[in-house]
Short mmCIF file of C-alpha atoms and ligand atoms in Angstrom, two decimals:
data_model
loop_
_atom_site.label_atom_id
_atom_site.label_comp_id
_atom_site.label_asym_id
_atom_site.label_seq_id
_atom_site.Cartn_x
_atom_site.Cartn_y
_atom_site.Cartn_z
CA UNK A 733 -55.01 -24.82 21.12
CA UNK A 734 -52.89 -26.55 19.03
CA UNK A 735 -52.40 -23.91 16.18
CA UNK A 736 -51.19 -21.45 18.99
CA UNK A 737 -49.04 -23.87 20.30
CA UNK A 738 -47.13 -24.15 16.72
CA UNK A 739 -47.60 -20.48 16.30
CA UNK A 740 -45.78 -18.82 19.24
CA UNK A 741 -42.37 -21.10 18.72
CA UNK A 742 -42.79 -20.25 14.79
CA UNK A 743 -43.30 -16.49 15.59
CA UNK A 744 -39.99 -16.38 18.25
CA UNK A 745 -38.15 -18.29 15.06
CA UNK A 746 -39.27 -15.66 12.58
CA UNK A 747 -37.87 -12.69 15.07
CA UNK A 748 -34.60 -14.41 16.22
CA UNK A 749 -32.59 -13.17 13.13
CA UNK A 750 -33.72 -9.96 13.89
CA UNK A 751 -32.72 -10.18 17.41
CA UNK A 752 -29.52 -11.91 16.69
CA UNK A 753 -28.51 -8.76 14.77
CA UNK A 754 -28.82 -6.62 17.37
CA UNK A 755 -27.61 -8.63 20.32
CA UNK A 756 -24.58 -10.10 18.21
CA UNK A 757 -22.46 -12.16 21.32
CA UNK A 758 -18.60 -11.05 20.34
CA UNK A 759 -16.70 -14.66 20.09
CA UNK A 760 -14.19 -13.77 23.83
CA UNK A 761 -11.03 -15.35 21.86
CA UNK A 762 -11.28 -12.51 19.57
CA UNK A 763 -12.43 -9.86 22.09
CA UNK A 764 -8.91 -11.08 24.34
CA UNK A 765 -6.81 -10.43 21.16
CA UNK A 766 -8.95 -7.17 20.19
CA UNK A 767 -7.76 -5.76 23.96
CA UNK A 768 -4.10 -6.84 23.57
CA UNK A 769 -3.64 -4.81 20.45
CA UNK A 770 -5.18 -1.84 22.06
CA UNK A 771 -2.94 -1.97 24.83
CA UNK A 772 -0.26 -2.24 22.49
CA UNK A 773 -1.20 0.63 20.72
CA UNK A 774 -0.90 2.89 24.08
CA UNK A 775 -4.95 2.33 24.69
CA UNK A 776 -5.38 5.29 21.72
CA UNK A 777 -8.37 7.76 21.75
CA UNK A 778 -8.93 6.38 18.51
CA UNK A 779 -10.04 3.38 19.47
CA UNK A 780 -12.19 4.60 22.65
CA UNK A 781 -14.96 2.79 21.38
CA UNK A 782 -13.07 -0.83 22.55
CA UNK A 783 -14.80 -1.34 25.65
CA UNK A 784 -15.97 -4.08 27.93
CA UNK A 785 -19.45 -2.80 28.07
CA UNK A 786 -20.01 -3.28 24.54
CA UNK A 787 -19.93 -6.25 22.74
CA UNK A 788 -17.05 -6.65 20.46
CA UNK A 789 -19.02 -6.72 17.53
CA UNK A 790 -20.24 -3.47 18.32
CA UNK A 791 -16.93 -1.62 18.12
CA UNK A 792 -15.82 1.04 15.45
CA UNK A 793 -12.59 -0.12 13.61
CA UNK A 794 -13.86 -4.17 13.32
CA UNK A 795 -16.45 -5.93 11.47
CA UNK A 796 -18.29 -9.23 12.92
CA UNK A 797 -19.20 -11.72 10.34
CA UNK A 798 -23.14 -11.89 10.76
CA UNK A 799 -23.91 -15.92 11.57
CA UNK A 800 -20.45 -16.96 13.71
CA UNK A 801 -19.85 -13.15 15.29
CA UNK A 802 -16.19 -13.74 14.66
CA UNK A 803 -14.03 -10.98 13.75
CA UNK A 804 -13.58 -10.87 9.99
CA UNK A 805 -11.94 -7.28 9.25
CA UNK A 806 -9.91 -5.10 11.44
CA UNK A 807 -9.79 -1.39 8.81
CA UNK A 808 -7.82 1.32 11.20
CA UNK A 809 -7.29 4.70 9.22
CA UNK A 810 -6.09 7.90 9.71
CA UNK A 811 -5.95 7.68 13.77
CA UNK A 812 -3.51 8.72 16.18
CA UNK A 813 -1.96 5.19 16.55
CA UNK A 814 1.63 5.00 17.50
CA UNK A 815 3.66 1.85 17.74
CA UNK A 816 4.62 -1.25 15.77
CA UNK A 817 2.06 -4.26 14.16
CA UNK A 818 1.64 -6.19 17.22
CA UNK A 819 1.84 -10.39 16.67
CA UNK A 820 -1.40 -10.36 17.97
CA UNK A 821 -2.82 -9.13 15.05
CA UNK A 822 -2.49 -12.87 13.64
CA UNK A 823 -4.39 -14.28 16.47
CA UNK A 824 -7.94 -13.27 14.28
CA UNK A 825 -7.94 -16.59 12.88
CA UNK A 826 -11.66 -15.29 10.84
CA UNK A 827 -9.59 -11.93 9.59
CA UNK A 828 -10.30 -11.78 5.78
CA UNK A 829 -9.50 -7.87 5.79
CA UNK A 830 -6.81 -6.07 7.54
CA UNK A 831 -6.47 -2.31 6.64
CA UNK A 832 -3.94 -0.02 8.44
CA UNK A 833 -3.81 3.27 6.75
CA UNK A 834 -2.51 6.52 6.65
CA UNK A 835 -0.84 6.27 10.12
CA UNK A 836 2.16 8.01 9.94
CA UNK A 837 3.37 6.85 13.75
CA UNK A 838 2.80 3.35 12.77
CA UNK A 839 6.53 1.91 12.52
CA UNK A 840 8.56 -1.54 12.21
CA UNK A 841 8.40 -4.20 10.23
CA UNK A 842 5.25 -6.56 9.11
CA UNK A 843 5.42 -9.35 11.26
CA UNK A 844 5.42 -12.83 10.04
CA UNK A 845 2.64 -13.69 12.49
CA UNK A 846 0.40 -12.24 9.87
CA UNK A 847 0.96 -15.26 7.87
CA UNK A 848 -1.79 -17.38 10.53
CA UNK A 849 -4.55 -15.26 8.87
CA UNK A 850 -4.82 -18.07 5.89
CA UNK A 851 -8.32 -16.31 5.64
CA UNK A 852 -7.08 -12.97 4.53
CA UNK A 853 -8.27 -11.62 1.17
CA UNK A 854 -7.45 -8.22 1.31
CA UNK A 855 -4.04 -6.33 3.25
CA UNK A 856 -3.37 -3.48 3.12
CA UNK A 857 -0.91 -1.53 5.28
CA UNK A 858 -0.30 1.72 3.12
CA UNK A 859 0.82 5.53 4.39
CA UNK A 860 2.29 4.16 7.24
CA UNK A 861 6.26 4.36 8.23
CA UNK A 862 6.73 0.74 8.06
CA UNK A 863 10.29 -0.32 7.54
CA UNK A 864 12.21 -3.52 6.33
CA UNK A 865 11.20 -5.76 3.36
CA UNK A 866 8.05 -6.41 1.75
CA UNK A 867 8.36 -9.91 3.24
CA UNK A 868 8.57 -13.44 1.15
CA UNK A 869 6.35 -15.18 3.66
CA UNK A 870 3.32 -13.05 2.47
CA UNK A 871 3.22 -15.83 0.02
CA UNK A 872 2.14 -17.70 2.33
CA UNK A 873 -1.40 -15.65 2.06
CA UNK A 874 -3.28 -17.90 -0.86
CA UNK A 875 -6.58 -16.12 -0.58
CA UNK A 876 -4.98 -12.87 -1.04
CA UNK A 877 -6.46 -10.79 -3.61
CA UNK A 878 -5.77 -7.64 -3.05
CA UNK A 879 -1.85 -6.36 -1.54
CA UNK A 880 -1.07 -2.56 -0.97
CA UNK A 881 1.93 -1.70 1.17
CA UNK A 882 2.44 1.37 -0.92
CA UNK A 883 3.45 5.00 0.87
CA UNK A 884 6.35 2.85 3.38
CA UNK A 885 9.63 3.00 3.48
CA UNK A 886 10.21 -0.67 2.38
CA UNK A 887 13.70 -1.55 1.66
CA UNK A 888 15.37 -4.58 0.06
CA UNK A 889 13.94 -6.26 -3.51
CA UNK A 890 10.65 -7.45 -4.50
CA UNK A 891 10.46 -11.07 -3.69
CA UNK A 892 9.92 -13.50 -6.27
CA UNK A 893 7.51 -15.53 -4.39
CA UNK A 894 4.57 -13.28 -4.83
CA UNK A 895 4.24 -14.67 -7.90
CA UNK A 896 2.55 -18.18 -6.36
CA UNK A 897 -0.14 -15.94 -4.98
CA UNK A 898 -3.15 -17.73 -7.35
CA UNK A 899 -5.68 -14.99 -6.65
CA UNK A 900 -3.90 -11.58 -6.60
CA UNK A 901 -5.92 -8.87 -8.47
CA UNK A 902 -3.55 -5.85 -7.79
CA UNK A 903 -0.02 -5.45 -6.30
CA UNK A 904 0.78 -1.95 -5.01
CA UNK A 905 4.56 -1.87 -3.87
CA UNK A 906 4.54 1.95 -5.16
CA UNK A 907 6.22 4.84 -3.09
CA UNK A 908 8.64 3.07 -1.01
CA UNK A 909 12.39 2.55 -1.35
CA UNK A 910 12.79 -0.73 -2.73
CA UNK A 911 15.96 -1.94 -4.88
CA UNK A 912 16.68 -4.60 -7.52
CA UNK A 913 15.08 -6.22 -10.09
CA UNK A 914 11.31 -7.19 -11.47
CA UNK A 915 11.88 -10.40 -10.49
CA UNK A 916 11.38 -13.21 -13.27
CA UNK A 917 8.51 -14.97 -11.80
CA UNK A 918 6.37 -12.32 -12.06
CA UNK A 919 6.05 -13.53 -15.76
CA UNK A 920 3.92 -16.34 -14.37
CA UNK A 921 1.45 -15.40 -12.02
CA UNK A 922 -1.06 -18.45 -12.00
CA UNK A 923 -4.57 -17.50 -12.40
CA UNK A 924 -4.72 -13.99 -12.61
CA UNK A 925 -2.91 -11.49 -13.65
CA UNK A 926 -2.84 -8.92 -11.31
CA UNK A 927 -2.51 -5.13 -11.75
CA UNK A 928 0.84 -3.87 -11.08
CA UNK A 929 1.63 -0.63 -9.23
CA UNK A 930 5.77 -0.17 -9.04
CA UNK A 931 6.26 3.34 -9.07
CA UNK A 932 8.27 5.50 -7.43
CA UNK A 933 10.96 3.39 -5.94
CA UNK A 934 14.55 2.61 -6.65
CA UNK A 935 14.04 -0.18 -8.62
CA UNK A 936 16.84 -0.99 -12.20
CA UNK A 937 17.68 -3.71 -14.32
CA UNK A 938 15.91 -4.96 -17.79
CA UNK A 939 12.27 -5.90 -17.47
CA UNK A 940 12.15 -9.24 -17.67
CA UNK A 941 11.10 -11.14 -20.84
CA UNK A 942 8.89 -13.36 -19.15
CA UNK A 943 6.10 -10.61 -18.32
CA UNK A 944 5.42 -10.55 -21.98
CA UNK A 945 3.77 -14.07 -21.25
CA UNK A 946 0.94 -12.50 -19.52
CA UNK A 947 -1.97 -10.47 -20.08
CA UNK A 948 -1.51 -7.36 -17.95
CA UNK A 949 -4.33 -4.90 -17.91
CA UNK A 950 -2.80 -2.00 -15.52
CA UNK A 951 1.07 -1.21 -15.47
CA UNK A 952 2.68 1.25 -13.67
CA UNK A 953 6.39 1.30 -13.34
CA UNK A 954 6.75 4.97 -13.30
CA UNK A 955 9.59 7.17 -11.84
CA UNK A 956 12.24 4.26 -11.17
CA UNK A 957 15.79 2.92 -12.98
CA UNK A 958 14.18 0.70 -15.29
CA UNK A 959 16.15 0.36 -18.84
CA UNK A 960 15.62 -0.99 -22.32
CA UNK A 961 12.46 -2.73 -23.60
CA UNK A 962 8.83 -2.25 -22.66
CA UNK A 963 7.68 -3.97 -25.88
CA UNK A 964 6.74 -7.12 -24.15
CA UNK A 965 3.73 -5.66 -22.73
CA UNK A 966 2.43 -4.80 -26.55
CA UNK A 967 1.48 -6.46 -29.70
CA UNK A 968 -1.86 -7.05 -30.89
CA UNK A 969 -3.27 -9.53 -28.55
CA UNK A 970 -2.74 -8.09 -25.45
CA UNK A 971 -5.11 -6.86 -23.33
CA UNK A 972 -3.12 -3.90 -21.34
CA UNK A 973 -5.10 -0.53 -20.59
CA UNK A 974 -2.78 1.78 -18.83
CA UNK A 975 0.57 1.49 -19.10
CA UNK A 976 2.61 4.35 -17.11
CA UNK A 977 6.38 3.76 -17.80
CA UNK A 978 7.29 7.45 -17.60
CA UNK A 979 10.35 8.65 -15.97
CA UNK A 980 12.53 5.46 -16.04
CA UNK A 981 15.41 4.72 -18.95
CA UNK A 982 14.14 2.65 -21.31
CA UNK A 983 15.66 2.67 -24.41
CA UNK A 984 14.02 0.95 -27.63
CA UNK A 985 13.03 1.84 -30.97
CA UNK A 986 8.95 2.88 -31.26
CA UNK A 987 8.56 2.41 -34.80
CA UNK A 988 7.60 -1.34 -35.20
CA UNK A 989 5.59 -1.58 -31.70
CA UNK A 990 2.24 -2.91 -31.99
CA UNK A 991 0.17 -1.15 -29.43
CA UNK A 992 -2.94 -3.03 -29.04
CA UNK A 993 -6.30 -1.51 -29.27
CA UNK A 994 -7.19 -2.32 -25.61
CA UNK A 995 -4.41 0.25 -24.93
CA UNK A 996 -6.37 3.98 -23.51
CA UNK A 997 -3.36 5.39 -21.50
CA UNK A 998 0.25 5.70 -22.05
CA UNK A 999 2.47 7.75 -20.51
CA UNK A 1000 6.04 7.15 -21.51
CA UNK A 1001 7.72 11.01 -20.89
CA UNK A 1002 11.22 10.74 -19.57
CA UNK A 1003 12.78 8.61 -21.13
CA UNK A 1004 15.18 7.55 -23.87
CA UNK A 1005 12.98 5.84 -26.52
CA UNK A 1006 13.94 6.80 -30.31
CA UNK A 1007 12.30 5.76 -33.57
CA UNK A 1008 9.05 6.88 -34.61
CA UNK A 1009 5.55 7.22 -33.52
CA UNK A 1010 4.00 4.25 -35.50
CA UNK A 1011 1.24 5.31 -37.72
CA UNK A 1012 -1.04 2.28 -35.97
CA UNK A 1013 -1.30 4.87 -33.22
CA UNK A 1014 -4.29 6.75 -35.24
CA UNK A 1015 -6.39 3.58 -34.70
CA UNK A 1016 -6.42 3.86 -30.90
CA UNK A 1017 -8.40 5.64 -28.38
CA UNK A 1018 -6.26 6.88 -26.00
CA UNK A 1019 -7.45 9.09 -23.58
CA UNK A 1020 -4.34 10.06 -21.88
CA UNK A 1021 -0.67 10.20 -23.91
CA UNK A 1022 2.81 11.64 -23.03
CA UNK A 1023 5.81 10.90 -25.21
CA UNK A 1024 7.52 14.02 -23.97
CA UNK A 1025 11.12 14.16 -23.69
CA UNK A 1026 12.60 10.92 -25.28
CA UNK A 1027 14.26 10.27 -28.58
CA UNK A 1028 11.99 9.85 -30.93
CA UNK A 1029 11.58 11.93 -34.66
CA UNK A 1030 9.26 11.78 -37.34
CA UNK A 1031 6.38 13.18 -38.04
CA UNK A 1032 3.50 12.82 -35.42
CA UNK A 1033 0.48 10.83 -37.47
CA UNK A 1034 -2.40 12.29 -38.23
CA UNK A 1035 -5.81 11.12 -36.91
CA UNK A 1036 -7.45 9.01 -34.57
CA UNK A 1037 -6.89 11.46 -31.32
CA UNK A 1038 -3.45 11.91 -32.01
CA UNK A 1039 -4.02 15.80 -31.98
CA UNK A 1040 -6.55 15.92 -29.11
CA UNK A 1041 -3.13 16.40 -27.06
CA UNK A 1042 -1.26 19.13 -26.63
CA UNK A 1043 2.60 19.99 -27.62
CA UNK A 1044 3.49 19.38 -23.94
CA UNK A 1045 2.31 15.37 -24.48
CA UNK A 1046 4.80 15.21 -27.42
CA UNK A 1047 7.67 18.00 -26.97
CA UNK A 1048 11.70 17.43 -25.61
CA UNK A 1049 11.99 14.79 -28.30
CA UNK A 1050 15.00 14.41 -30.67
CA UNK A 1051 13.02 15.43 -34.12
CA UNK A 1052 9.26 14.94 -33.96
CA UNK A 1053 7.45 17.30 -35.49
CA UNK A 1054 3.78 18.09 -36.81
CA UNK A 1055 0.41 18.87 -35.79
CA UNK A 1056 0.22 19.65 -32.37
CA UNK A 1057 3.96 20.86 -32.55
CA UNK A 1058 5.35 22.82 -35.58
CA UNK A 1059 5.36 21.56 -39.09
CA UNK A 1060 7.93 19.26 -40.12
CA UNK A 1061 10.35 21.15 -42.37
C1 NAG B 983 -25.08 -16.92 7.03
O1 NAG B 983 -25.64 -18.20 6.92
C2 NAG B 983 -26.64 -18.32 5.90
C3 NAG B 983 -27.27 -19.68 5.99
O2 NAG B 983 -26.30 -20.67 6.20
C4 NAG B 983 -25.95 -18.07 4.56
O3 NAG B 983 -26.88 -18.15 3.52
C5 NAG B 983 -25.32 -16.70 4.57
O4 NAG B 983 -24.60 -16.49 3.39
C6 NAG B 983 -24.39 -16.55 5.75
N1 NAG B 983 -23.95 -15.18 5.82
C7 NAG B 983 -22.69 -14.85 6.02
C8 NAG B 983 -22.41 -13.40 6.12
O5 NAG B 983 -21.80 -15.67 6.10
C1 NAG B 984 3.02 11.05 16.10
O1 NAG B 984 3.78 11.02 17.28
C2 NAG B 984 4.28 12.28 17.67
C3 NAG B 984 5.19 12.09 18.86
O2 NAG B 984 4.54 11.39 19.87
C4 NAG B 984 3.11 13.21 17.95
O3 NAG B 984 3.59 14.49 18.28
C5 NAG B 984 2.23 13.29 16.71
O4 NAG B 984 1.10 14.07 16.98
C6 NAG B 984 1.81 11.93 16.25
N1 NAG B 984 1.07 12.09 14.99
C7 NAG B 984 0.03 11.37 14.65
C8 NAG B 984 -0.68 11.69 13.36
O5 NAG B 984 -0.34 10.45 15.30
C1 NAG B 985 -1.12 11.83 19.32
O1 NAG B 985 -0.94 11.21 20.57
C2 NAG B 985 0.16 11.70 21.28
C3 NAG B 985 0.39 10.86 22.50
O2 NAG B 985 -0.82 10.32 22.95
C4 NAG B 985 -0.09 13.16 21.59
O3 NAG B 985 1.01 13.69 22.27
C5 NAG B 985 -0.30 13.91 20.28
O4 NAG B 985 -0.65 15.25 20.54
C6 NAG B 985 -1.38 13.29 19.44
N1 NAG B 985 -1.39 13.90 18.12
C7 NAG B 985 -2.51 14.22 17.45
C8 NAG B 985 -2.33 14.79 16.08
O5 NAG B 985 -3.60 14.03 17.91
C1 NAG B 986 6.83 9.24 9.10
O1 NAG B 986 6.88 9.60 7.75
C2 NAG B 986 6.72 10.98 7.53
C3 NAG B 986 6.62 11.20 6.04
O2 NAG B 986 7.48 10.36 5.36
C4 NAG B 986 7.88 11.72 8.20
O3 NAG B 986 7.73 13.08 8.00
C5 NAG B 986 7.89 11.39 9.67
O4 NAG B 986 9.00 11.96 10.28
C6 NAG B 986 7.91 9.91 9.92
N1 NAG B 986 7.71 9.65 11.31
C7 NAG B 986 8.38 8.73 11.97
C8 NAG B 986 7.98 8.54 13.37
O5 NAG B 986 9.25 8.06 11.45
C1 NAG B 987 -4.41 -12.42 -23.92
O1 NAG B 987 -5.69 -11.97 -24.28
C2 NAG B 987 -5.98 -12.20 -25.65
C3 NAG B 987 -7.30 -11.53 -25.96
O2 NAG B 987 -8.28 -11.85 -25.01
C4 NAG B 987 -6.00 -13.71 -25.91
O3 NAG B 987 -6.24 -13.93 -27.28
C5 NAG B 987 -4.63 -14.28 -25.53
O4 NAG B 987 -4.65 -15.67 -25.66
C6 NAG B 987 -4.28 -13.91 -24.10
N1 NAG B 987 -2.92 -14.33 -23.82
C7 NAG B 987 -2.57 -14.93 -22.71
C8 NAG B 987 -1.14 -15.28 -22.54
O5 NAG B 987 -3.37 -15.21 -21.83
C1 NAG B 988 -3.30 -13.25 -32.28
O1 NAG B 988 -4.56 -13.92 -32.28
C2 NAG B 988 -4.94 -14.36 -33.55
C3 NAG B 988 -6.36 -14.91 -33.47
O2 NAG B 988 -6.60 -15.49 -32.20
C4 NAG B 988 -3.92 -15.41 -34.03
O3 NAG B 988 -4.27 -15.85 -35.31
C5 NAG B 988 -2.53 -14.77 -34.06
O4 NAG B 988 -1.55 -15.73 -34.39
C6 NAG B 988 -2.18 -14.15 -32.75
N1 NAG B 988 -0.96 -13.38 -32.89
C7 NAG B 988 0.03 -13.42 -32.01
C8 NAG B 988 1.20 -12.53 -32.31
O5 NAG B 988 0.00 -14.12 -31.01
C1 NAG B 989 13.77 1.94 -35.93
O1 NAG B 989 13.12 0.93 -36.64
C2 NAG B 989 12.76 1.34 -37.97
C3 NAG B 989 11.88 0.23 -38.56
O2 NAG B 989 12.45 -1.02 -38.36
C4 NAG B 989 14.03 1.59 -38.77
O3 NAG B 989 13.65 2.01 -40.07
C5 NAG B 989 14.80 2.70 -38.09
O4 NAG B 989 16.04 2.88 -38.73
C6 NAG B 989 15.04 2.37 -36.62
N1 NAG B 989 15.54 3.57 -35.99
C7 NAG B 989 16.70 3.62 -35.34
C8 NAG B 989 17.11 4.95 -34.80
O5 NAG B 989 17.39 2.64 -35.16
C1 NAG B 990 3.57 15.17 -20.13
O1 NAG B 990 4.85 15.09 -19.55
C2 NAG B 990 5.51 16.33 -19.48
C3 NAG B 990 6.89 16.07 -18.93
O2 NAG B 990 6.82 15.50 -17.65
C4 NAG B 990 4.72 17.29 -18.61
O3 NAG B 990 5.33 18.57 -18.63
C5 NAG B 990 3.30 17.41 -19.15
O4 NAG B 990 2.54 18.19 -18.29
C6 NAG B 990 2.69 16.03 -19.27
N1 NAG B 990 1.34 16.15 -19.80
C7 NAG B 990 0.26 15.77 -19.13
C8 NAG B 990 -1.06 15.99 -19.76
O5 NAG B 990 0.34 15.26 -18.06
#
């Protein structure tokens, strides 16, 4: 009698996690906030699944966190959402990941109310038609590790504060219209050293010396108004892997750059670097290289996997020559 006393509780114990995952009870705060951004969004067909007679946790487009059943990532993609970032979106105090993607209706600025989400890890609002500045109060994110507001139509300059984000592994400020500078501080990125994805804006000025302070492992600062040095980002203990400066104006003489052996892609084409190809290059295993139309002359050296490229990766320059272009004379 006893023993099935003890039993029967233990048994009901033993199912309840079971049970709790299927009859997950949506926390109401959330659920309110969760309706007021789907009203704001016109009530979309895309997010038809947002209904009273399912719990919250339930819904397509959110994810519940599995013990406290508050709402911990809100991921919308490629829907037929129209309408700005509503300030409700920073009433999910629990939101650790907020994805808006490749809606091309979505327009406006980021609001600042996304700075109550102190839990937020990962944002990304990317292939949308957001407008105004990347904003200096996403600082204000310290859990951030991940930031992509590439594909916008961001305006303005890149604001130095970013910089006191401690946990940032990648930036992606890419394909938007943004002006200025590389602003100085990004030479001192506590903690990590995130990976840096600049390209196609509008951006000009010197690269600032201070980034050669860091270890950066992915550069690209492709198809902007960049001039003069890159050299900072080389040298023999550095750490960098791909490094895509193509398309830009930097100006510098190649010949005494020491390219580290981390280093497997570098795409430089485009711009007006002269010297020569250093012979150190033989050592490295790249497996991507353009050097097309700059400055430089010289023979190409010989080895390493120097000639596993073709003439395209090295013509347009001012006198290089050898194997894969023509002899030198
Ligand atoms: C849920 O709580 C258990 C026990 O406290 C913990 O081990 C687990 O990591 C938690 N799971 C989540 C998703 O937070
Ligand atoms: C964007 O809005 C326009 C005008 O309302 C509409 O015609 C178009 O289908 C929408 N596109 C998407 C992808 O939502
Ligand atoms: C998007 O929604 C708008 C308004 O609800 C509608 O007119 C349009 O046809 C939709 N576009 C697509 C691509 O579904
Ligand atoms: C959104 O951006 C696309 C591509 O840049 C553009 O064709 C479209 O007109 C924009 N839509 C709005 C509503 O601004
Ligand atoms: C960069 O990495 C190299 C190799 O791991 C290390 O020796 C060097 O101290 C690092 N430099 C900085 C500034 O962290
Ligand atoms: C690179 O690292 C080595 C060994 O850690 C050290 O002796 C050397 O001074 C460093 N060189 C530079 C340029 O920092
Ligand atoms: C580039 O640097 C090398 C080595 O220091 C030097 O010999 C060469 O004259 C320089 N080239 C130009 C065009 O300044
Ligand atoms: C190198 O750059 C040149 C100039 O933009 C381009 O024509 C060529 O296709 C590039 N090579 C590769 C492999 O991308």
């Amino acid at each position: 009698m006893r023993k099935s006393l003890f039993t029967i509780p233990l048994l009901i114990l033993l199912t309840l996690p079971i049970l709790s995952l299927s009859k997950q009870v949506c926390n109401k705060d959330d659920e309110k906030v969760l309706f007021k951004i789907k009203q704001s969004f016109g009530n979309p067909y895309h997010l038809a699944s947002w209904q009273k007679t399912l719990d919250c946790c339930q819904w397509y487009n959110v994810e519940c966190d599995l013990n406290t059943s508050r709402i911990i990532a809100l991921t919308i993609f490629q829907g037929n959402i129209s309408g700005q970032i509503p300030n409700a979106v920073g009433d999910l105090p629990f939101l650790q990941t907020l994805v808006l993607r490749k809606l091309t209706n979505l327009t406006g600025t980021i609001p600042s109310a996304i700075t109550k989400l102190t839990r937020l890890t990962m944002l990304r609002l990317s292939w949308t038609n957001l407008t105004g500045p990347v904003p200096s109060f996403l600082s204000q994110l310290k859990n951030l590790n991940f930031l992509d507001l590439s594909f916008n139509d961001l305006t303005g300059s890149i604001p130095p504060e970013l910089a006191s984000l401690t946990n940032l592994g990648a930036i992606h400020l890419d394909r938007n219209k943004l002006t200025g500078v590389i602003p100085d501080s990004f030479g001192s990125f506590k903690g990590s050293t995130p990976d840096l994805y600049l390209s196609h804006n509008q951006l000009t000025g010197t690269i600032p010396k201070s980034l050669g302070y860091l270890n950066f492992t992915v550069i690209d600062f492709s198809r902007n108004q960049l001039t003069r040095d890159i050299s900072m980002f080389f040298g023999p203990n550095k750490t960098i892997q791909i490094a895509d400066f193509s398309r830009n104006s930097f100006e510098f003489n190649m010949s005494d750059v020491a390219f580290p052996a981390s280093l497997t892609s570098l795409d430089v084409n485009h711009n007006k670097i002269f010297g020569n190809l250093p012979q150190s290059l033989t050592g490295l295993s790249f497996q991507f290289l353009n050097v097309s139309y700059n400055r430089l002359c010289g023979q190409i050296p010989q080895g390493g996997n120097l000639q596993d490229f073709t003439s395209n990766e090295y013509f347009h320059n001012r006198c290089l020559c050898g194997s894969p272009l023509p002899a030198c004379t």
